[in-house]
């Protein structure tokens, strides 16, 4: 733009200068045919026009000088500054094009989480079964007279009630002598046999629960806690009592505490 302005100013100056010369020549031609006063007036006018043309040409020269000085300004104040900015803008455009043209990769769909398998319902714990450990005939010379007689009556009788009373007497004697290991272990071994005899009675629920009470204690003393709890549960099923305030339920609680203590 500055170069164009300089060219236009130079062209305008040349045009005005030639126009002034042409007018001057025309005036000179007219002076030959006009009176002296007219010549003086016209010559003055020509001089004024010539002065104006000289002044205009001087202004034109000054303008050219100014434009040349502007062109020779430092690189950081003019055209060179603009030329530095253009590549930067172009680089930014080129740099941004791949971002706009490159299609965004679709995010992978998350895999569906496997449904948790339903936890199996815990199976109810089976009730502790009474261990079926029948007494094996061994040397019975250690037995006292009461136990020997009770066992003899039990083995020799045939009636259900008589057999029950005889076996109940043998268990009671083992319970009394439970401080001695032989009596305690022997009495606990009569558990399965007593439950079988008790189940054959005509009216088990009308009987007392003394036999169940003695057997649960003997089993507990021998560390057979589950069997002792099973005997108490059988007594509860029959509806018999042990003669205590808490009954067989309280006895089960005490046996469980003894079991937990022994497990430590």
PDB file of C-alpha atoms in Angstrom:
ATOM      1  CA  UNK A   1       0.000   0.000   0.000  1.00  0.00           C
ATOM      2  CA  UNK A   2       2.822   2.461   0.758  1.00  0.00           C
ATOM      3  CA  UNK A   3       4.458   1.861  -2.593  1.00  0.00           C
ATOM      4  CA  UNK A   4       1.186   2.495  -4.383  1.00  0.00           C
ATOM      5  CA  UNK A   5       0.684   5.755  -2.449  1.00  0.00           C
ATOM      6  CA  UNK A   6       4.183   6.935  -3.398  1.00  0.00           C
ATOM      7  CA  UNK A   7       3.574   6.153  -7.069  1.00  0.00           C
ATOM      8  CA  UNK A   8       0.239   7.992  -7.011  1.00  0.00           C
ATOM      9  CA  UNK A   9       1.813  11.052  -5.397  1.00  0.00           C
ATOM     10  CA  UNK A  10       4.660  11.099  -7.948  1.00  0.00           C
ATOM     11  CA  UNK A  11       2.202  10.728 -10.827  1.00  0.00           C
ATOM     12  CA  UNK A  12       0.027  13.511  -9.441  1.00  0.00           C
ATOM     13  CA  UNK A  13       3.061  15.767  -9.070  1.00  0.00           C
ATOM     14  CA  UNK A  14       4.164  15.124 -12.667  1.00  0.00           C
ATOM     15  CA  UNK A  15       0.650  15.718 -13.902  1.00  0.00           C
ATOM     16  CA  UNK A  16       0.355  19.026 -12.088  1.00  0.00           C
ATOM     17  CA  UNK A  17       3.793  20.073 -13.197  1.00  0.00           C
ATOM     18  CA  UNK A  18       3.029  19.406 -16.885  1.00  0.00           C
ATOM     19  CA  UNK A  19      -0.334  21.094 -16.528  1.00  0.00           C
ATOM     20  CA  UNK A  20       1.351  24.140 -15.075  1.00  0.00           C
ATOM     21  CA  UNK A  21       3.826  24.223 -17.981  1.00  0.00           C
ATOM     22  CA  UNK A  22       1.006  23.868 -20.500  1.00  0.00           C
ATOM     23  CA  UNK A  23      -0.910  26.682 -18.902  1.00  0.00           C
ATOM     24  CA  UNK A  24       2.200  28.810 -18.879  1.00  0.00           C
ATOM     25  CA  UNK A  25       2.806  28.230 -22.573  1.00  0.00           C
ATOM     26  CA  UNK A  26      -0.794  29.109 -23.370  1.00  0.00           C
ATOM     27  CA  UNK A  27      -0.485  32.261 -21.349  1.00  0.00           C
ATOM     28  CA  UNK A  28       2.655  33.229 -23.199  1.00  0.00           C
ATOM     29  CA  UNK A  29       0.914  32.785 -26.513  1.00  0.00           C
ATOM     30  CA  UNK A  30      -1.953  34.939 -25.357  1.00  0.00           C
ATOM     31  CA  UNK A  31       0.434  37.605 -24.105  1.00  0.00           C
ATOM     32  CA  UNK A  32       1.544  38.338 -27.618  1.00  0.00           C
ATOM     33  CA  UNK A  33      -1.956  39.448 -28.545  1.00  0.00           C
ATOM     34  CA  UNK A  34      -2.974  41.291 -25.313  1.00  0.00           C
ATOM     35  CA  UNK A  35      -2.203  44.843 -24.031  1.00  0.00           C
ATOM     36  CA  UNK A  36       0.649  45.559 -21.632  1.00  0.00           C
ATOM     37  CA  UNK A  37      -1.580  45.674 -18.553  1.00  0.00           C
ATOM     38  CA  UNK A  38      -3.035  42.345 -19.451  1.00  0.00           C
ATOM     39  CA  UNK A  39       0.453  40.978 -19.962  1.00  0.00           C
ATOM     40  CA  UNK A  40       1.539  42.233 -16.582  1.00  0.00           C
ATOM     41  CA  UNK A  41      -1.491  40.703 -14.905  1.00  0.00           C
ATOM     42  CA  UNK A  42      -1.122  37.444 -16.726  1.00  0.00           C
ATOM     43  CA  UNK A  43       2.571  37.263 -16.034  1.00  0.00           C
ATOM     44  CA  UNK A  44       1.858  37.750 -12.363  1.00  0.00           C
ATOM     45  CA  UNK A  45      -0.723  35.001 -12.497  1.00  0.00           C
ATOM     46  CA  UNK A  46       1.707  32.735 -14.274  1.00  0.00           C
ATOM     47  CA  UNK A  47       4.296  33.406 -11.659  1.00  0.00           C
ATOM     48  CA  UNK A  48       1.789  32.595  -8.920  1.00  0.00           C
ATOM     49  CA  UNK A  49       0.849  29.371 -10.641  1.00  0.00           C
ATOM     50  CA  UNK A  50       4.480  28.530 -11.171  1.00  0.00           C
ATOM     51  CA  UNK A  51       5.184  29.224  -7.513  1.00  0.00           C
ATOM     52  CA  UNK A  52       2.312  26.964  -6.572  1.00  0.00           C
ATOM     53  CA  UNK A  53       3.633  24.249  -8.832  1.00  0.00           C
ATOM     54  CA  UNK A  54       7.078  24.600  -7.314  1.00  0.00           C
ATOM     55  CA  UNK A  55       5.589  24.471  -3.840  1.00  0.00           C
ATOM     56  CA  UNK A  56       3.551  21.412  -4.761  1.00  0.00           C
ATOM     57  CA  UNK A  57       6.582  19.711  -6.251  1.00  0.00           C
ATOM     58  CA  UNK A  58       8.476  20.488  -3.038  1.00  0.00           C
ATOM     59  CA  UNK A  59       5.672  18.940  -1.001  1.00  0.00           C
ATOM     60  CA  UNK A  60       5.747  15.941  -3.288  1.00  0.00           C
ATOM     61  CA  UNK A  61       9.461  15.540  -2.748  1.00  0.00           C
ATOM     62  CA  UNK A  62       8.969  15.767   1.010  1.00  0.00           C
ATOM     63  CA  UNK A  63       6.230  13.153   0.838  1.00  0.00           C
ATOM     64  CA  UNK A  64       8.498  10.858  -1.152  1.00  0.00           C
ATOM     65  CA  UNK A  65      11.240  11.362   1.417  1.00  0.00           C
ATOM     66  CA  UNK A  66       8.864  10.530   4.246  1.00  0.00           C
ATOM     67  CA  UNK A  67       7.635   7.410   2.471  1.00  0.00           C
ATOM     68  CA  UNK A  68      11.216   6.289   1.827  1.00  0.00           C
ATOM     69  CA  UNK A  69      12.035   6.752   5.502  1.00  0.00           C
ATOM     70  CA  UNK A  70       8.982   4.726   6.459  1.00  0.00           C
ATOM     71  CA  UNK A  71      10.050   1.939   4.129  1.00  0.00           C
ATOM     72  CA  UNK A  72      13.535   1.865   5.707  1.00  0.00           C
ATOM     73  CA  UNK A  73      12.219   1.552   9.276  1.00  0.00           C
ATOM     74  CA  UNK A  74      13.479  -1.349  11.454  1.00  0.00           C
ATOM     75  CA  UNK A  75      12.164  -4.834  10.803  1.00  0.00           C
ATOM     76  CA  UNK A  76      10.169  -4.932  14.020  1.00  0.00           C
ATOM     77  CA  UNK A  77       8.067  -1.775  13.217  1.00  0.00           C
ATOM     78  CA  UNK A  78       6.642  -2.267   9.740  1.00  0.00           C
ATOM     79  CA  UNK A  79       6.123  -4.666   6.926  1.00  0.00           C
ATOM     80  CA  UNK A  80       8.624  -7.235   8.119  1.00  0.00           C
ATOM     81  CA  UNK A  81       6.663  -7.577  11.410  1.00  0.00           C
ATOM     82  CA  UNK A  82       3.522  -8.450   9.516  1.00  0.00           C
ATOM     83  CA  UNK A  83       5.350 -10.995   7.377  1.00  0.00           C
ATOM     84  CA  UNK A  84       6.562 -12.771  10.523  1.00  0.00           C
ATOM     85  CA  UNK A  85       3.037 -13.109  11.877  1.00  0.00           C
ATOM     86  CA  UNK A  86       1.660 -14.659   8.682  1.00  0.00           C
ATOM     87  CA  UNK A  87       3.659 -17.940   8.887  1.00  0.00           C
ATOM     88  CA  UNK A  88       2.707 -18.301  12.551  1.00  0.00           C
ATOM     89  CA  UNK A  89      -0.987 -18.051  11.756  1.00  0.00           C
ATOM     90  CA  UNK A  90      -0.559 -20.437   8.859  1.00  0.00           C
ATOM     91  CA  UNK A  91       1.272 -22.917  11.075  1.00  0.00           C
ATOM     92  CA  UNK A  92      -1.503 -22.770  13.613  1.00  0.00           C
ATOM     93  CA  UNK A  93      -4.080 -23.465  10.915  1.00  0.00           C
ATOM     94  CA  UNK A  94      -2.075 -26.398   9.576  1.00  0.00           C
ATOM     95  CA  UNK A  95      -1.579 -27.722  13.081  1.00  0.00           C
ATOM     96  CA  UNK A  96      -5.263 -27.539  13.906  1.00  0.00           C
ATOM     97  CA  UNK A  97      -6.372 -29.276  10.706  1.00  0.00           C
ATOM     98  CA  UNK A  98      -5.401 -32.835  11.755  1.00  0.00           C
ATOM     99  CA  UNK A  99      -7.303 -32.371  14.984  1.00  0.00           C
ATOM    100  CA  UNK A 100     -10.517 -31.455  13.158  1.00  0.00           C
ATOM    101  CA  UNK A 101     -10.128 -33.952  10.302  1.00  0.00           C
ATOM    102  CA  UNK A 102      -9.149 -36.948  12.432  1.00  0.00           C
ATOM    103  CA  UNK A 103     -12.334 -38.665  13.601  1.00  0.00           C
ATOM    104  CA  UNK A 104     -12.392 -39.444  17.285  1.00  0.00           C
ATOM    105  CA  UNK A 105     -12.115 -43.114  17.996  1.00  0.00           C
ATOM    106  CA  UNK A 106     -15.266 -44.411  19.672  1.00  0.00           C
ATOM    107  CA  UNK A 107     -14.742 -45.427  23.241  1.00  0.00           C
ATOM    108  CA  UNK A 108     -15.007 -49.178  23.728  1.00  0.00           C
ATOM    109  CA  UNK A 109     -18.222 -50.181  25.364  1.00  0.00           C
ATOM    110  CA  UNK A 110     -17.645 -51.450  28.892  1.00  0.00           C
ATOM    111  CA  UNK A 111     -18.033 -55.148  29.210  1.00  0.00           C
ATOM    112  CA  UNK A 112     -21.118 -56.075  31.204  1.00  0.00           C
ATOM    113  CA  UNK A 113     -20.237 -57.147  34.673  1.00  0.00           C
ATOM    114  CA  UNK A 114     -21.046 -60.773  35.328  1.00  0.00           C
ATOM    115  CA  UNK A 115     -24.036 -61.181  37.507  1.00  0.00           C
ATOM    116  CA  UNK A 116     -23.029 -62.437  40.929  1.00  0.00           C
ATOM    117  CA  UNK A 117     -24.042 -65.970  41.505  1.00  0.00           C
ATOM    118  CA  UNK A 118     -26.596 -66.295  44.262  1.00  0.00           C
ATOM    119  CA  UNK A 119     -25.012 -67.542  47.393  1.00  0.00           C
ATOM    120  CA  UNK A 120     -26.322 -70.935  48.368  1.00  0.00           C
ATOM    121  CA  UNK A 121     -28.480 -70.874  51.412  1.00  0.00           C
ATOM    122  CA  UNK A 122     -26.659 -72.341  54.364  1.00  0.00           C
ATOM    123  CA  UNK A 123     -27.908 -75.760  55.160  1.00  0.00           C
ATOM    124  CA  UNK A 124     -29.382 -76.053  58.614  1.00  0.00           C
ATOM    125  CA  UNK A 125     -26.989 -77.613  60.996  1.00  0.00           C
ATOM    126  CA  UNK A 126     -28.090 -81.106  61.842  1.00  0.00           C
ATOM    127  CA  UNK A 127     -29.034 -81.755  65.387  1.00  0.00           C
ATOM    128  CA  UNK A 128     -26.244 -83.448  67.283  1.00  0.00           C
ATOM    129  CA  UNK A 129     -26.905 -87.129  67.169  1.00  0.00           C
ATOM    130  CA  UNK A 130     -26.335 -89.291  70.146  1.00  0.00           C
ATOM    131  CA  UNK A 131     -23.342 -91.507  69.588  1.00  0.00           C
ATOM    132  CA  UNK A 132     -24.322 -95.120  69.416  1.00  0.00           C
ATOM    133  CA  UNK A 133     -21.558 -96.655  71.471  1.00  0.00           C
ATOM    134  CA  UNK A 134     -22.842 -99.789  73.151  1.00  0.00           C
ATOM    135  CA  UNK A 135     -21.013-101.130  76.150  1.00  0.00           C
ATOM    136  CA  UNK A 136     -18.783-104.045  75.288  1.00  0.00           C
ATOM    137  CA  UNK A 137     -18.553-106.780  77.916  1.00  0.00           C
ATOM    138  CA  UNK A 138     -15.114-106.610  79.448  1.00  0.00           C
ATOM    139  CA  UNK A 139     -13.642-107.283  82.821  1.00  0.00           C
ATOM    140  CA  UNK A 140     -16.250-106.062  85.306  1.00  0.00           C
ATOM    141  CA  UNK A 141     -14.364-106.982  88.442  1.00  0.00           C
ATOM    142  CA  UNK A 142     -13.927-103.299  89.321  1.00  0.00           C
ATOM    143  CA  UNK A 143     -17.705-102.798  89.690  1.00  0.00           C
ATOM    144  CA  UNK A 144     -19.279-102.525  93.096  1.00  0.00           C
ATOM    145  CA  UNK A 145     -22.150-104.683  94.250  1.00  0.00           C
ATOM    146  CA  UNK A 146     -24.944-102.227  93.374  1.00  0.00           C
ATOM    147  CA  UNK A 147     -23.794-101.812  89.798  1.00  0.00           C
ATOM    148  CA  UNK A 148     -23.258-105.539  89.346  1.00  0.00           C
ATOM    149  CA  UNK A 149     -26.744-106.326  90.708  1.00  0.00           C
ATOM    150  CA  UNK A 150     -28.422-103.682  88.544  1.00  0.00           C
ATOM    151  CA  UNK A 151     -26.728-104.998  85.426  1.00  0.00           C
ATOM    152  CA  UNK A 152     -27.634-108.572  86.341  1.00  0.00           C
ATOM    153  CA  UNK A 153     -31.326-107.624  86.747  1.00  0.00           C
ATOM    154  CA  UNK A 154     -31.293-105.743  83.457  1.00  0.00           C
ATOM    155  CA  UNK A 155     -29.798-108.615  81.509  1.00  0.00           C
ATOM    156  CA  UNK A 156     -32.025-111.250  83.112  1.00  0.00           C
ATOM    157  CA  UNK A 157     -35.401-109.491  82.785  1.00  0.00           C
ATOM    158  CA  UNK A 158     -37.758-109.547  79.807  1.00  0.00           C
ATOM    159  CA  UNK A 159     -40.373-106.903  80.658  1.00  0.00           C
ATOM    160  CA  UNK A 160     -39.880-103.431  79.240  1.00  0.00           C
ATOM    161  CA  UNK A 161     -40.620-101.604  82.478  1.00  0.00           C
ATOM    162  CA  UNK A 162     -38.378-103.926  84.521  1.00  0.00           C
ATOM    163  CA  UNK A 163     -35.529-103.596  82.048  1.00  0.00           C
ATOM    164  CA  UNK A 164     -35.903 -99.807  82.166  1.00  0.00           C
ATOM    165  CA  UNK A 165     -35.783 -99.668  85.961  1.00  0.00           C
ATOM    166  CA  UNK A 166     -32.769-101.983  86.145  1.00  0.00           C
ATOM    167  CA  UNK A 167     -30.825-100.030  83.538  1.00  0.00           C
ATOM    168  CA  UNK A 168     -31.821 -96.770  85.206  1.00  0.00           C
ATOM    169  CA  UNK A 169     -30.355 -98.126  88.483  1.00  0.00           C
ATOM    170  CA  UNK A 170     -27.055 -98.987  86.780  1.00  0.00           C
ATOM    171  CA  UNK A 171     -26.788 -95.503  85.272  1.00  0.00           C
ATOM    172  CA  UNK A 172     -27.608 -93.905  88.620  1.00  0.00           C
ATOM    173  CA  UNK A 173     -24.809 -95.856  90.317  1.00  0.00           C
ATOM    174  CA  UNK A 174     -22.304 -94.791  87.627  1.00  0.00           C
ATOM    175  CA  UNK A 175     -23.456 -91.212  88.139  1.00  0.00           C
ATOM    176  CA  UNK A 176     -22.789 -91.441  91.872  1.00  0.00           C
ATOM    177  CA  UNK A 177     -19.316 -92.898  91.304  1.00  0.00           C
ATOM    178  CA  UNK A 178     -18.477 -90.604  88.348  1.00  0.00           C
ATOM    179  CA  UNK A 179     -15.368 -89.261  90.078  1.00  0.00           C
ATOM    180  CA  UNK A 180     -13.819 -92.615  89.212  1.00  0.00           C
ATOM    181  CA  UNK A 181     -12.915 -92.867  85.533  1.00  0.00           C
ATOM    182  CA  UNK A 182     -14.213 -96.429  85.103  1.00  0.00           C
ATOM    183  CA  UNK A 183     -17.703 -95.568  86.361  1.00  0.00           C
ATOM    184  CA  UNK A 184     -17.903 -92.327  84.392  1.00  0.00           C
ATOM    185  CA  UNK A 185     -16.848 -93.913  81.092  1.00  0.00           C
ATOM    186  CA  UNK A 186     -18.998 -97.007  81.610  1.00  0.00           C
ATOM    187  CA  UNK A 187     -22.092 -94.988  82.448  1.00  0.00           C
ATOM    188  CA  UNK A 188     -21.622 -92.746  79.371  1.00  0.00           C
ATOM    189  CA  UNK A 189     -21.374 -95.903  77.257  1.00  0.00           C
ATOM    190  CA  UNK A 190     -24.894 -96.928  78.311  1.00  0.00           C
ATOM    191  CA  UNK A 191     -26.469 -93.912  76.526  1.00  0.00           C
ATOM    192  CA  UNK A 192     -27.566 -95.559  73.260  1.00  0.00           C
ATOM    193  CA  UNK A 193     -28.854 -98.623  75.081  1.00  0.00           C
ATOM    194  CA  UNK A 194     -30.914 -96.518  77.492  1.00  0.00           C
ATOM    195  CA  UNK A 195     -32.493 -94.435  74.694  1.00  0.00           C
ATOM    196  CA  UNK A 196     -33.536 -97.625  72.933  1.00  0.00           C
ATOM    197  CA  UNK A 197     -35.131 -99.056  76.104  1.00  0.00           C
ATOM    198  CA  UNK A 198     -36.836 -95.749  76.956  1.00  0.00           C
ATOM    199  CA  UNK A 199     -38.368 -95.507  73.466  1.00  0.00           C
ATOM    200  CA  UNK A 200     -40.015 -98.955  73.946  1.00  0.00           C
ATOM    201  CA  UNK A 201     -41.946 -97.888  77.053  1.00  0.00           C
ATOM    202  CA  UNK A 202     -45.713 -97.662  76.716  1.00  0.00           C
ATOM    203  CA  UNK A 203     -45.828 -94.018  77.922  1.00  0.00           C
ATOM    204  CA  UNK A 204     -42.364 -92.439  77.749  1.00  0.00           C
ATOM    205  CA  UNK A 205     -43.652 -88.925  78.373  1.00  0.00           C
ATOM    206  CA  UNK A 206     -45.046 -89.950  81.765  1.00  0.00           C
ATOM    207  CA  UNK A 207     -41.621 -91.024  82.998  1.00  0.00           C
ATOM    208  CA  UNK A 208     -39.178 -88.811  84.842  1.00  0.00           C
ATOM    209  CA  UNK A 209     -36.096 -87.431  83.150  1.00  0.00           C
ATOM    210  CA  UNK A 210     -33.594 -88.645  85.728  1.00  0.00           C
ATOM    211  CA  UNK A 211     -31.895 -91.030  83.300  1.00  0.00           C
ATOM    212  CA  UNK A 212     -31.445 -88.250  80.696  1.00  0.00           C
ATOM    213  CA  UNK A 213     -30.039 -85.941  83.348  1.00  0.00           C
ATOM    214  CA  UNK A 214     -27.474 -88.512  84.551  1.00  0.00           C
ATOM    215  CA  UNK A 215     -26.396 -89.448  81.030  1.00  0.00           C
ATOM    216  CA  UNK A 216     -25.937 -85.810  79.908  1.00  0.00           C
ATOM    217  CA  UNK A 217     -23.665 -85.202  82.897  1.00  0.00           C
ATOM    218  CA  UNK A 218     -21.609 -88.355  82.288  1.00  0.00           C
ATOM    219  CA  UNK A 219     -21.197 -87.519  78.601  1.00  0.00           C
ATOM    220  CA  UNK A 220     -20.206 -83.945  79.407  1.00  0.00           C
ATOM    221  CA  UNK A 221     -17.580 -85.150  81.887  1.00  0.00           C
ATOM    222  CA  UNK A 222     -16.080 -87.382  79.192  1.00  0.00           C
ATOM    223  CA  UNK A 223     -15.857 -84.495  76.684  1.00  0.00           C
ATOM    224  CA  UNK A 224     -18.637 -85.870  74.474  1.00  0.00           C
ATOM    225  CA  UNK A 225     -20.445 -82.532  74.331  1.00  0.00           C
ATOM    226  CA  UNK A 226     -22.475 -83.120  71.168  1.00  0.00           C
ATOM    227  CA  UNK A 227     -23.835 -86.402  72.497  1.00  0.00           C
ATOM    228  CA  UNK A 228     -24.709 -84.710  75.788  1.00  0.00           C
ATOM    229  CA  UNK A 229     -26.640 -81.983  73.924  1.00  0.00           C
ATOM    230  CA  UNK A 230     -28.393 -84.672  71.851  1.00  0.00           C
ATOM    231  CA  UNK A 231     -29.578 -86.444  75.022  1.00  0.00           C
ATOM    232  CA  UNK A 232     -31.015 -83.174  76.358  1.00  0.00           C
ATOM    233  CA  UNK A 233     -32.824 -82.552  73.085  1.00  0.00           C
ATOM    234  CA  UNK A 234     -34.337 -86.029  73.212  1.00  0.00           C
ATOM    235  CA  UNK A 235     -35.582 -85.318  76.726  1.00  0.00           C
ATOM    236  CA  UNK A 236     -37.190 -82.084  75.494  1.00  0.00           C
ATOM    237  CA  UNK A 237     -38.883 -84.004  72.667  1.00  0.00           C
ATOM    238  CA  UNK A 238     -40.365 -86.472  75.141  1.00  0.00           C
ATOM    239  CA  UNK A 239     -41.391 -83.619  77.425  1.00  0.00           C
ATOM    240  CA  UNK A 240     -39.689 -85.037  80.520  1.00  0.00           C
ATOM    241  CA  UNK A 241     -38.141 -82.856  83.243  1.00  0.00           C
ATOM    242  CA  UNK A 242     -34.855 -82.993  85.116  1.00  0.00           C
ATOM    243  CA  UNK A 243     -36.190 -81.441  88.318  1.00  0.00           C
ATOM    244  CA  UNK A 244     -34.295 -78.141  87.917  1.00  0.00           C
ATOM    245  CA  UNK A 245     -35.577 -74.604  87.375  1.00  0.00           C
ATOM    246  CA  UNK A 246     -33.972 -74.106  83.941  1.00  0.00           C
ATOM    247  CA  UNK A 247     -34.762 -77.627  82.732  1.00  0.00           C
ATOM    248  CA  UNK A 248     -32.922 -79.342  79.918  1.00  0.00           C
ATOM    249  CA  UNK A 249     -32.759 -76.065  77.978  1.00  0.00           C
ATOM    250  CA  UNK A 250     -30.542 -74.547  80.661  1.00  0.00           C
ATOM    251  CA  UNK A 251     -28.516 -77.750  80.747  1.00  0.00           C
ATOM    252  CA  UNK A 252     -27.835 -77.399  76.994  1.00  0.00           C
ATOM    253  CA  UNK A 253     -26.588 -73.856  77.565  1.00  0.00           C
ATOM    254  CA  UNK A 254     -24.171 -75.015  80.240  1.00  0.00           C
ATOM    255  CA  UNK A 255     -22.879 -77.837  78.059  1.00  0.00           C
ATOM    256  CA  UNK A 256     -22.271 -75.432  75.159  1.00  0.00           C
ATOM    257  CA  UNK A 257     -20.255 -73.164  77.443  1.00  0.00           C
ATOM    258  CA  UNK A 258     -18.174 -76.142  78.574  1.00  0.00           C
ATOM    259  CA  UNK A 259     -17.637 -77.111  74.937  1.00  0.00           C
ATOM    260  CA  UNK A 260     -16.455 -73.610  74.014  1.00  0.00           C
ATOM    261  CA  UNK A 261     -14.131 -73.501  77.006  1.00  0.00           C
ATOM    262  CA  UNK A 262     -12.600 -76.851  76.098  1.00  0.00           C
ATOM    263  CA  UNK A 263     -12.034 -75.705  72.504  1.00  0.00           C
ATOM    264  CA  UNK A 264      -9.774 -72.808  73.609  1.00  0.00           C
TER     265      UNK A 264
END
